[in-house]
Short mmCIF file of C-alpha atoms in Angstrom, two decimals:
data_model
loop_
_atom_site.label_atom_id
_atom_site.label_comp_id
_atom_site.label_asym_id
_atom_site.label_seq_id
_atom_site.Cartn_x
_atom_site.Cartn_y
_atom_site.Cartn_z
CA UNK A 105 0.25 10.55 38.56
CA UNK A 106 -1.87 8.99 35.42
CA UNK A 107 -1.02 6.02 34.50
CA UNK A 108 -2.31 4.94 30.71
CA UNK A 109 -2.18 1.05 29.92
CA UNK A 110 -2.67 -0.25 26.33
CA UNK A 111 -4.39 -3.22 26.23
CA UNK A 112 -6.77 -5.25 23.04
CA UNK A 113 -10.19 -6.42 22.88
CA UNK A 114 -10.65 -8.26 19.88
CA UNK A 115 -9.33 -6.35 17.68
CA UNK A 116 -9.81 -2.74 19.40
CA UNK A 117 -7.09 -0.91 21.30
CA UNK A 118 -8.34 0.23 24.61
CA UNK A 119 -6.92 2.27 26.93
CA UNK A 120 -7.02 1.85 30.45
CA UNK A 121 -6.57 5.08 32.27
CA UNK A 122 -5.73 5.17 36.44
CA UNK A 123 -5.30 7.99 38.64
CA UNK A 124 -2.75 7.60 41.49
CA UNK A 125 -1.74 9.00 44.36
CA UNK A 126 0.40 7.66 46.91
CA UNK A 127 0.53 4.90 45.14
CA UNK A 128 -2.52 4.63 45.61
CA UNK A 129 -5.38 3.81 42.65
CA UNK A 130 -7.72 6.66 42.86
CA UNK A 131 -9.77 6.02 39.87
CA UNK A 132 -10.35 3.84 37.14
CA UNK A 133 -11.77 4.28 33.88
CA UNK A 134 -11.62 3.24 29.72
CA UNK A 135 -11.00 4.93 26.81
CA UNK A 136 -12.11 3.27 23.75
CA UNK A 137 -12.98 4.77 20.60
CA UNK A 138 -14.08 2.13 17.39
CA UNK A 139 -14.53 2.68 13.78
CA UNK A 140 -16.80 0.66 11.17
CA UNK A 141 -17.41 0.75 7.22
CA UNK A 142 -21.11 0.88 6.66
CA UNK A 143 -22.28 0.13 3.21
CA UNK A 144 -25.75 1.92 2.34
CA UNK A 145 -27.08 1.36 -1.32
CA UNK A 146 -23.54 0.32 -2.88
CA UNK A 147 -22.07 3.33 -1.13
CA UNK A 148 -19.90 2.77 1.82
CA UNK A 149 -19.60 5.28 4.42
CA UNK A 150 -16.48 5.87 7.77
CA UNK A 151 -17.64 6.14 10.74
CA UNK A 152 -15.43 6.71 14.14
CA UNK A 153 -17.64 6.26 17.25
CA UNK A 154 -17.20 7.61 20.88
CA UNK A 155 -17.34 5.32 23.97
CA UNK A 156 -20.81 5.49 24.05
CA UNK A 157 -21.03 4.54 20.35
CA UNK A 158 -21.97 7.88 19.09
CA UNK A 159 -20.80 8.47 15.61
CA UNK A 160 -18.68 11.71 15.93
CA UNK A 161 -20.19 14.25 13.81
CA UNK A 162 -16.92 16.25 12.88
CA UNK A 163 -15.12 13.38 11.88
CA UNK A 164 -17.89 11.84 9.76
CA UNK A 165 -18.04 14.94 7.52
CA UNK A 166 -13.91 14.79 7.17
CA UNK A 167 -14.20 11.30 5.99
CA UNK A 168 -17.52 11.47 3.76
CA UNK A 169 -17.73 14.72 2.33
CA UNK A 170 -14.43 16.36 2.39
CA UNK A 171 -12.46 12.83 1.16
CA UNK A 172 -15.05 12.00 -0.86
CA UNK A 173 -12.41 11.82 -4.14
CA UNK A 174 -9.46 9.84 -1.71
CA UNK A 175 -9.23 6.14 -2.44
CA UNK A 176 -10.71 3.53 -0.22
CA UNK A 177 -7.10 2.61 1.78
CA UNK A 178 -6.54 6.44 2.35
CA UNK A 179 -9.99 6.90 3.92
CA UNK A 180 -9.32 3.67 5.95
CA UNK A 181 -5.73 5.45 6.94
CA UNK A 182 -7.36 8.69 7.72
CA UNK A 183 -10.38 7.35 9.81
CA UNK A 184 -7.62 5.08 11.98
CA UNK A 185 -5.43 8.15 12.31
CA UNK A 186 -8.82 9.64 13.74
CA UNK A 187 -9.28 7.32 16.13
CA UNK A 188 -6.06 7.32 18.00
CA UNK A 189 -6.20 10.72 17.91
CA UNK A 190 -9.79 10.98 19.94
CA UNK A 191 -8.26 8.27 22.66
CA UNK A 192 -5.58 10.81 23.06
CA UNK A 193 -7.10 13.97 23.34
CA UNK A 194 -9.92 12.33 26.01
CA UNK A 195 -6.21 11.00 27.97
CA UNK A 196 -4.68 14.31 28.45
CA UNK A 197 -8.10 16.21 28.50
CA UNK A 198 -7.70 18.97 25.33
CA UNK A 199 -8.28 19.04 21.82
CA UNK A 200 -5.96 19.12 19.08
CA UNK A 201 -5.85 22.61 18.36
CA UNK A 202 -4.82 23.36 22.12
CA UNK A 203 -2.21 21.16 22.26
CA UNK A 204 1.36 22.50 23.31
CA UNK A 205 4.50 21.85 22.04
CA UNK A 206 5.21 19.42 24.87
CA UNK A 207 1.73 17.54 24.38
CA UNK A 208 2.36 17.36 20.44
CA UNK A 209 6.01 15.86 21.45
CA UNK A 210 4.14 13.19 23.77
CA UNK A 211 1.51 12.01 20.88
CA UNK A 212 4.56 11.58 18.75
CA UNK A 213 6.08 9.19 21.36
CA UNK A 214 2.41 8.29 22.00
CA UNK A 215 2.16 6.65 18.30
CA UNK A 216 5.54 5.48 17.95
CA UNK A 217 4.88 3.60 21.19
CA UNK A 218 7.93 4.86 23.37
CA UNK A 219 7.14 4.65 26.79
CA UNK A 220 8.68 7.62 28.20
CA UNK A 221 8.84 8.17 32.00
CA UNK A 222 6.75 11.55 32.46
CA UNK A 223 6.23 13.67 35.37
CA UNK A 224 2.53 13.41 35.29
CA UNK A 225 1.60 10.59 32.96
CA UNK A 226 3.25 7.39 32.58
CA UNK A 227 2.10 5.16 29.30
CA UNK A 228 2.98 1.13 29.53
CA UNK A 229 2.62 -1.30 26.58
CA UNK A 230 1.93 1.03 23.70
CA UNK A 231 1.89 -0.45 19.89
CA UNK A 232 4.91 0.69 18.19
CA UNK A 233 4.30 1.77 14.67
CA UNK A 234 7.19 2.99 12.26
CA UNK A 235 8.28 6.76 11.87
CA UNK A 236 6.98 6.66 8.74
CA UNK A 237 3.38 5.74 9.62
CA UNK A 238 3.86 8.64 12.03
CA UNK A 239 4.48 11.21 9.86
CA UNK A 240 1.42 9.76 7.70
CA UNK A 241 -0.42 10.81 10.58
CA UNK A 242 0.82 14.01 11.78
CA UNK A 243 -0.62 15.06 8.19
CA UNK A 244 -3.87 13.86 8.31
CA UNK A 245 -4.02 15.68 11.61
CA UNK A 246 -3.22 18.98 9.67
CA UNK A 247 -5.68 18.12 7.17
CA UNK A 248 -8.00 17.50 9.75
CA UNK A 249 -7.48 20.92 11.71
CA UNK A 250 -7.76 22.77 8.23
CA UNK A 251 -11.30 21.21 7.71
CA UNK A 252 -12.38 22.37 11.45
CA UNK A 253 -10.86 25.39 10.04
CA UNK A 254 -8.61 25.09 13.22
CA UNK A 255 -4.82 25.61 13.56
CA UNK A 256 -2.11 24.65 15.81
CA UNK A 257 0.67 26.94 15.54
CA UNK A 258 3.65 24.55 16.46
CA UNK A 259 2.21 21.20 14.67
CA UNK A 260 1.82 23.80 11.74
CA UNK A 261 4.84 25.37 11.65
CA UNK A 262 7.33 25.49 8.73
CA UNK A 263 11.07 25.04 7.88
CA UNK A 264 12.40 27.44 5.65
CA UNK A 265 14.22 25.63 3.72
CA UNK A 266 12.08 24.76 0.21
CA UNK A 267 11.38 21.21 -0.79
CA UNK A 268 11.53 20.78 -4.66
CA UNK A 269 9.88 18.22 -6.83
CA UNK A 270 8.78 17.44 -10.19
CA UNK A 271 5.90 15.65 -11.88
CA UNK A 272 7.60 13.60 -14.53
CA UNK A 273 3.74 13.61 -16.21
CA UNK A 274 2.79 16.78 -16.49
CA UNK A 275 6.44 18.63 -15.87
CA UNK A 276 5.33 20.70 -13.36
CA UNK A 277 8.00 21.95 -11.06
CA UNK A 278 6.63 22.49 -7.30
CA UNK A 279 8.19 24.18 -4.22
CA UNK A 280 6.87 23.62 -0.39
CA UNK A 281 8.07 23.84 2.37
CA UNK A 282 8.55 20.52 4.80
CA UNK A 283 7.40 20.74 8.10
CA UNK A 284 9.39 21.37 11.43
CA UNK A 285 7.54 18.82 13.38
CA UNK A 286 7.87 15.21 12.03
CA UNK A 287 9.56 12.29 12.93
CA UNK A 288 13.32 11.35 11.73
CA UNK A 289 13.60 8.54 9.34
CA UNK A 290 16.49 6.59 8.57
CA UNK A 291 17.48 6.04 5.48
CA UNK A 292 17.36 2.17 4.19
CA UNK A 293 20.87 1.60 2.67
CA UNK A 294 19.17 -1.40 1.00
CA UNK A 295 16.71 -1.51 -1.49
CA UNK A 296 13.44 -3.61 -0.59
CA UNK A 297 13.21 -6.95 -0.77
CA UNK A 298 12.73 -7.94 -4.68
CA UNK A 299 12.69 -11.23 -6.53
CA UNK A 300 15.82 -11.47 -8.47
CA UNK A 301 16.42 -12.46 -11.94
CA UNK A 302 17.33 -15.72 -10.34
CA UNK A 303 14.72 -15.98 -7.94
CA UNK A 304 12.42 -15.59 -11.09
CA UNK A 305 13.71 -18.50 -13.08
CA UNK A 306 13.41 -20.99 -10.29
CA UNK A 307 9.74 -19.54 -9.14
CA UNK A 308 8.47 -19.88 -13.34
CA UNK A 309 10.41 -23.78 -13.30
CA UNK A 310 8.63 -24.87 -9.65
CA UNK A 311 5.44 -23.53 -10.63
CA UNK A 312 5.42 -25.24 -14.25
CA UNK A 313 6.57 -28.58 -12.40
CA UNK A 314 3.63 -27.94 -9.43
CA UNK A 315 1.13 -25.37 -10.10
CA UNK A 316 -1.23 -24.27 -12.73
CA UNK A 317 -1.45 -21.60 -15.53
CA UNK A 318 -2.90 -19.24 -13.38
CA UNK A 319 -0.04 -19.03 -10.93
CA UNK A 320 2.36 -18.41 -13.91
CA UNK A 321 0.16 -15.72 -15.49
CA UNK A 322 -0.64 -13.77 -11.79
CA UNK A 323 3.49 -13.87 -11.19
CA UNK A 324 4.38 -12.87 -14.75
CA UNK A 325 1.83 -10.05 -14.81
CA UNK A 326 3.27 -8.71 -11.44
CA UNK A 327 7.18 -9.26 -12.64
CA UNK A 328 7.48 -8.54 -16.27
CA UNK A 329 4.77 -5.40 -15.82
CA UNK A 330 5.65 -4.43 -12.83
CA UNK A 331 1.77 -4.19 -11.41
CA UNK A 332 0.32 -3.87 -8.25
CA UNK A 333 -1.35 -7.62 -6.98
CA UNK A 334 -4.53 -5.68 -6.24
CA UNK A 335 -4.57 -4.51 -9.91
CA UNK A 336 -4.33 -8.28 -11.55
CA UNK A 337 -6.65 -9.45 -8.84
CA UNK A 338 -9.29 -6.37 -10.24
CA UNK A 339 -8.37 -7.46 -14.09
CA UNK A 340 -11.84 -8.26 -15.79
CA UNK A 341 -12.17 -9.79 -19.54
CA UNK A 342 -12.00 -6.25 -20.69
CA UNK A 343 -8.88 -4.93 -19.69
CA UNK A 344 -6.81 -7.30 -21.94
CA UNK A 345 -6.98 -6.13 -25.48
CA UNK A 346 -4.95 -5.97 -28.56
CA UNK A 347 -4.74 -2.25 -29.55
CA UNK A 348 -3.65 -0.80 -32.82
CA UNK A 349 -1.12 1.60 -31.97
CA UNK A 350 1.18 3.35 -34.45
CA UNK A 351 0.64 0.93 -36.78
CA UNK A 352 1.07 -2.13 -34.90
CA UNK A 353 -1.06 -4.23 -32.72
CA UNK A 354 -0.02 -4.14 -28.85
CA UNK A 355 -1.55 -6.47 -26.27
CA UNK A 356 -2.56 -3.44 -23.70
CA UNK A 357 -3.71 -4.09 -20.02
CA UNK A 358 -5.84 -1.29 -18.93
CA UNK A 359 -6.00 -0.88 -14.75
CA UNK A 360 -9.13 0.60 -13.64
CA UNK A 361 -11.22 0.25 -10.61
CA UNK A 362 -14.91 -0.43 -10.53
CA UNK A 363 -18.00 -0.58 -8.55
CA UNK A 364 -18.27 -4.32 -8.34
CA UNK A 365 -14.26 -4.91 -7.17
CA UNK A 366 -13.96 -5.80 -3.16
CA UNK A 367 -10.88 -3.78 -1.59
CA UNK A 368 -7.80 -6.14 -2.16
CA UNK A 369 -8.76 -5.90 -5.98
CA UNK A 370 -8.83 -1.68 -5.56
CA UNK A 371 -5.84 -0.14 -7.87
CA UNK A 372 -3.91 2.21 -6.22
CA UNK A 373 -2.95 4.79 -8.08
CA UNK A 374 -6.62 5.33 -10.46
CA UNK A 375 -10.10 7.42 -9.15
CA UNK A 376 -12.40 5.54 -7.50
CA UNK A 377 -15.66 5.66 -9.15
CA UNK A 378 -18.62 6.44 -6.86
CA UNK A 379 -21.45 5.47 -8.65
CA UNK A 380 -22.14 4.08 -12.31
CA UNK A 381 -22.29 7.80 -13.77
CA UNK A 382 -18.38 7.78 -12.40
CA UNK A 383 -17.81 5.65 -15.81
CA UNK A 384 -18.98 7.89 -18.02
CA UNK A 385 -17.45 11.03 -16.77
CA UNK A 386 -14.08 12.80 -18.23
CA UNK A 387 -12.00 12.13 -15.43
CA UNK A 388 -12.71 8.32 -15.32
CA UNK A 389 -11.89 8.14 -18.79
CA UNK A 390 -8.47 9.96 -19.07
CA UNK A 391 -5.33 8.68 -18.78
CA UNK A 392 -3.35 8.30 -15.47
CA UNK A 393 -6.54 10.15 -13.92
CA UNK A 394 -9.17 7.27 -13.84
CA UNK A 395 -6.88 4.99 -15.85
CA UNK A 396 -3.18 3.29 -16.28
CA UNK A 397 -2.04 1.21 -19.50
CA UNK A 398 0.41 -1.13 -19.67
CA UNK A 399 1.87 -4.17 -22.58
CA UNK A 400 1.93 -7.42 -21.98
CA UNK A 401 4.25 -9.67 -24.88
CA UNK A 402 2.16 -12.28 -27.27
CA UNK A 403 2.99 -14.89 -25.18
CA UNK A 404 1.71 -13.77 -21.93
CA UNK A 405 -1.33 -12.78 -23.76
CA UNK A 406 -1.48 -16.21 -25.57
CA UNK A 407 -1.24 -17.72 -22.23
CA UNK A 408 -3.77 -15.12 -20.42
CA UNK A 409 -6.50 -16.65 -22.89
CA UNK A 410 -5.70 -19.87 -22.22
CA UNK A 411 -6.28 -19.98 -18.81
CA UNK A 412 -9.69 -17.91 -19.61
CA UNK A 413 -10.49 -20.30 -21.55
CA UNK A 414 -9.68 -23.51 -19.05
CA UNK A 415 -10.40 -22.15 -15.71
CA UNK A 416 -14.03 -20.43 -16.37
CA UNK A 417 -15.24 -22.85 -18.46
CA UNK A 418 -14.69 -25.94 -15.75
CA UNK A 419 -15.63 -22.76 -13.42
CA UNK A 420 -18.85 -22.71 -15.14
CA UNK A 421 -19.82 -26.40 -15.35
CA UNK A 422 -18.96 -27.42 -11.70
CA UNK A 423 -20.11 -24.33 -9.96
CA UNK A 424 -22.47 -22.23 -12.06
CA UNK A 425 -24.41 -20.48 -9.08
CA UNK A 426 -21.00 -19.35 -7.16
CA UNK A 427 -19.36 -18.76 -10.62
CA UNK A 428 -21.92 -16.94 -12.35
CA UNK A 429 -22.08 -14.55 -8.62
CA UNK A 430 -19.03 -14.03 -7.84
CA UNK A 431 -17.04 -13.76 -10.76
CA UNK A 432 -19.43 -10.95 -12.46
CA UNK A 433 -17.71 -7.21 -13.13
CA UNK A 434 -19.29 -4.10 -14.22
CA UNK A 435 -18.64 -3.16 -17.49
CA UNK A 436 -16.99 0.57 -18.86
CA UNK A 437 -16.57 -0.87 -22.14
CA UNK A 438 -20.39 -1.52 -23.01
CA UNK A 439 -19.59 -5.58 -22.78
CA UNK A 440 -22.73 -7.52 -21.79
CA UNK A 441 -20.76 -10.36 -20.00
CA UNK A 442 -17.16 -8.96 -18.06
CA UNK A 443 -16.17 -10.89 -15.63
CA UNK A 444 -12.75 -11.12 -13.14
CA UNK A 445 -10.25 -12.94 -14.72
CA UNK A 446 -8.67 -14.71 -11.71
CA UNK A 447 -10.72 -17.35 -9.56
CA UNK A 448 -10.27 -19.86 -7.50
CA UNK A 449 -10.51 -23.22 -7.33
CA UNK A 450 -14.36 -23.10 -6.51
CA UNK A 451 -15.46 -20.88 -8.61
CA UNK A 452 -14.94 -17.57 -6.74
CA UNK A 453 -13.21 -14.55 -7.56
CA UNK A 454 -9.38 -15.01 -6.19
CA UNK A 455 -8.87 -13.17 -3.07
CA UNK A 456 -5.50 -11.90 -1.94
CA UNK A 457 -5.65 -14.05 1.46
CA UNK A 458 -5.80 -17.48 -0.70
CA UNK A 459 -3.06 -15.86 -3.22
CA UNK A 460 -0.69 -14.86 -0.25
CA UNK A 461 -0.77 -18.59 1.06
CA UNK A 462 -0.22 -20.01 -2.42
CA UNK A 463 2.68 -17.45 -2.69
CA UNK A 464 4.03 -18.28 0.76
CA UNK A 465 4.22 -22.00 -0.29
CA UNK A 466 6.75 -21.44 -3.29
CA UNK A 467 8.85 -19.00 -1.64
CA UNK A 468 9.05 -21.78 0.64
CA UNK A 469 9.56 -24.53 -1.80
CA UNK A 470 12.60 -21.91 -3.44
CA UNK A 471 14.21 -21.00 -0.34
CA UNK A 472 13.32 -17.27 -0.05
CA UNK A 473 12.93 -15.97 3.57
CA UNK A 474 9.30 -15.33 4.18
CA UNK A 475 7.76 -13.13 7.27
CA UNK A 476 6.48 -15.02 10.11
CA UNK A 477 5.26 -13.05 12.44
CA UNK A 478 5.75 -9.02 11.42
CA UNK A 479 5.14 -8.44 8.24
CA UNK A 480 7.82 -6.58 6.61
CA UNK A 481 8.20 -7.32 3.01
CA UNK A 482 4.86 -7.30 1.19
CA UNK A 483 5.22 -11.27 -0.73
CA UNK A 484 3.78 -10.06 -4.07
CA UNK A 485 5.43 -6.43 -3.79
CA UNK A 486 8.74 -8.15 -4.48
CA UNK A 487 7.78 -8.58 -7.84
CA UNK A 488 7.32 -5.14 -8.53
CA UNK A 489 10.62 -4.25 -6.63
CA UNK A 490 12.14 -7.43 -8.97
CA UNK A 491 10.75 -5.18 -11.96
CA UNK A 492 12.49 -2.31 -10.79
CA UNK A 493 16.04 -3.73 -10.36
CA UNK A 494 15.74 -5.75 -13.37
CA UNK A 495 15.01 -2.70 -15.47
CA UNK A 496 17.97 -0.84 -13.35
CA UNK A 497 20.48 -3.68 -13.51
CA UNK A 498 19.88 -5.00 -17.29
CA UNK A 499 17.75 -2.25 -19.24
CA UNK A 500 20.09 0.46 -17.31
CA UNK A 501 16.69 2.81 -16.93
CA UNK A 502 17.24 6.08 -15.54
CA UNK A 503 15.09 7.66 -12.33
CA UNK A 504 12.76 9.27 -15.36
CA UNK A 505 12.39 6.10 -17.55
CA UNK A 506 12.02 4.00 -14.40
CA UNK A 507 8.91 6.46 -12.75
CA UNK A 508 7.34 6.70 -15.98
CA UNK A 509 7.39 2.80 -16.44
CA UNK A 510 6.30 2.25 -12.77
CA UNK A 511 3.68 4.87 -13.11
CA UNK A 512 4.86 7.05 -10.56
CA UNK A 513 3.89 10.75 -10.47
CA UNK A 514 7.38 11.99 -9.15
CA UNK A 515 10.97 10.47 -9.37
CA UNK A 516 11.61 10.69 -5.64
CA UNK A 517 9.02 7.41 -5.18
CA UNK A 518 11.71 5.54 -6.89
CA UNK A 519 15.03 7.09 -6.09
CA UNK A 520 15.28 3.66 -2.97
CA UNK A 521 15.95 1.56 -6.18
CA UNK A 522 19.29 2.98 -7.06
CA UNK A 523 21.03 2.34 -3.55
CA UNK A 524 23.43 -0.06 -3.47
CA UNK A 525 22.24 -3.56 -2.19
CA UNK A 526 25.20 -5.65 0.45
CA UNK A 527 26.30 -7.43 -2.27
CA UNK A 528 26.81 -4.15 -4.76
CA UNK A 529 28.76 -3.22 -2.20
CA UNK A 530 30.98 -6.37 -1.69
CA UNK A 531 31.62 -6.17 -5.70
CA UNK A 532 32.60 -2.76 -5.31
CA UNK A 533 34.78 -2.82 -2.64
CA UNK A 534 36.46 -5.85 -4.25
CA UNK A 535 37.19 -4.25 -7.54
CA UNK A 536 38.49 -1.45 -5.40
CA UNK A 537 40.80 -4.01 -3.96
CA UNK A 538 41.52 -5.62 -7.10
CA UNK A 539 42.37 -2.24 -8.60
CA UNK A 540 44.24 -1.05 -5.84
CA UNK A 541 46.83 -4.23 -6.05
CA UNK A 542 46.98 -3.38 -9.23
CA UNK A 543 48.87 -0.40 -9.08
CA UNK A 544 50.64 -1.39 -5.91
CA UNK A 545 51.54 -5.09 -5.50
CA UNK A 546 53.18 -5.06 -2.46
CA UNK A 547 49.90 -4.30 -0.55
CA UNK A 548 49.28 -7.92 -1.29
CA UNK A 549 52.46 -8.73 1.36
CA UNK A 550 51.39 -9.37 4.71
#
């Protein structure tokens, strides 16, 4: 009998891996795999090292070279994915491409942390991570085998039944076909968490009564434009402009990532530009391939520049050396001074871990449940959500108008918006009611 126990060092998941017999503990070793960024002339590299702290070849080509175009947070996905993978492979003693159909059925139950009894290996106190997260996985691990130019038949295998789906951008129809192994995932009869129209109106008041401009602009940005908190934490000088667009002016925010932003600033859904050429290339400068737009009203704009105005000039008085480091962004538009338009109260570049506890206050201060200890409901992604519903609920946007204004490639990313919340479904089954009566009025006699 093998008996795997989970356990944390630091931060690192280590597993601790006995041999019994008899009850007896016949042996005793670790299995502990680590990853690190490494940053080498403004370039940052993956690494996933063995338990001797050997950086494993096969893996550092995957991560380097062949995902050299994926986005910062999918490398970081991919290279965790990675790692778990190694600690289980070195538990049951094969590779990935060997594995059978009951060892690909125990990493499934492996990462979702269930903690099956098993006739030769027993697993205690694993992390549980959602089916969704899962199935994230289980393709990077194809992805993976196709760059070995490996293949496991069953983790491979395909339904036949086609998937179809649609780029609403281009209009390109495409057909695949889903995968037999994955893991089941329930469907959320709620949408996510959003900030109601309500919610909205009593976050603008407490923040005019106990905040600054700032907060108002950051909270407006993310509700009335439905963007991303990373994108207005990685909005420079630049990316606000009046545009002249079929013959009037438009107040156009331009998302776009650069050289110079830190991770949390990183916009999702744009290339990544790996070195200053990246700026100048075709790609970088198209739409919706190394750019998004969106419009902001006159009076966010108007309101935008004054806090420009405000906060980096006392910025630059009281803490010129931090300021004039911290706050400085590269420049695609030719602009001799860009800089990020949201800092903090020293003169720094806003980070998302100061905005979260600013944001945790006034949900607070409003009444709005906020996660203690598991973090379900992203704070600032309830403003997007709140976008969402209020362009569902009071603009009465269809799936199409609704992707194309969230900048989603495909309608399916935003199909969770049109389920029926609790209370939809109270109304509804109260009308019924009310209807109902209606027609028959003794129903009402009890």
């Amino acid at each position: 009998m093998i008996r795997v126990l989970e356990t944390k060092e630091d931060i690192q998941l280590i597993y601790i891996v006995q041999a019994e017999t008899n009850g007896k503990i016949t042996s005793n070793n670790s299995v502990r795999y680590s990853v690190q960024e490494v940053d080498v002339n403004n370039k940052t590299y993956y690494f996933v090292y063995d338990e001797l702290m050997r950086p494993i070849e096969a893996s550092f080509g995957f991560l380097n070279v062949f995902l050299r175009d994926k986005s910062t947070n999918t490398k970081l996905m991919y290279m965790n994915a990675l790692k778990l993978l190694y600690s289980f492979e070195t538990i049951i003693g094969a590779k990935l491409k060997d594995f059978t159909p009951s060892d690909v059925e125990m990493f499934k139950d492996f990462m979702l942390g269930i903690c099956r009894p098993g006739e030769t290996i027993v697993f205690e106190r694993l992390t549980e991570r959602s089916p969704e997260t899962v199935n994230q996985y289980l393709g990077v691990y194809r992805k993976y085998l196709e760059y070995l130019q490996d293949k496991n038949e069953y983790l491979s295998a395909r339904r036949c039944v086609s998937i179809r789906t649609k780029n609403i951008a281009t209009g390109e129809v495409n057909y695949s076909r889903g995968y037999k192994i994955k893991v089941s995932t329930a469907l959320k009869e709620e949408v996510p968490k959003y900030i109601s129209l309500t919610d909205y109106s009593n976050i603008i008041r407490l923040i005019r009564q106990d905040y600054t401009i700032r907060e108002e602009c950051i909270v407006r940005l993310m509700y009335e434009t439905g963007l991303r908190i990373g994108e207005v934490l990685g909005l420079t000088n630049e990316d606000i402009v009046p545009e002249h667009i079929d013959g009037t002016f438009h107040n156009t925010v331009y998302i776009r990532n650069r050289l110079t932003d830190k991770r949390y600033q990183l916009a999702k859904t744009v290339l990544e530009p790996s070195s200053s050429a990246s700026y100048k290339s075709k790609a970088y400068n198209t739409q919706n391939a190394g750019y998004q737009t969106v419009y902001i009203t006159d009076e966010l704009y108007e309101l935008l520049g004054q806090y420009i105005d405000e906060s980096h000039e006392a910025a630059r008085k009281q803490y010129q050396s931090r300021y004039e480091k911290s706050t400085v962004a590269d420049s695609v538009c030719g602009n001799f001074d860009n800089f990020y338009i949201f800092i903090n109260n020293y003169g720094s570049r806003l980070s998302n871990v100061t905005w979260n506890e600013t944001l945790r206050k006034i949900y607070r201060k409003i009444g709005l449940e906020v996660d203690e200890k598991i973090r379900d409901n992203n704070l600032s992604h309830r403003f997007r959500h709140g976008f969402a519903m209020f362009q569902i609920q009071h603009m009465h946007r269809d799936s199409i108008e609704l992707a194309a204004l969230m900048r989603h490639k495909s309608i399916a990313s935003v199909m969770k918006y049109y389920r029926p919340t609790i209370s939809d479904k109270i109304k509804l089954k109260e009308s019924f009611a009310e209807e109902l009566y209606g027609f028959i009025p003794e129903l009402k006699e009890v």
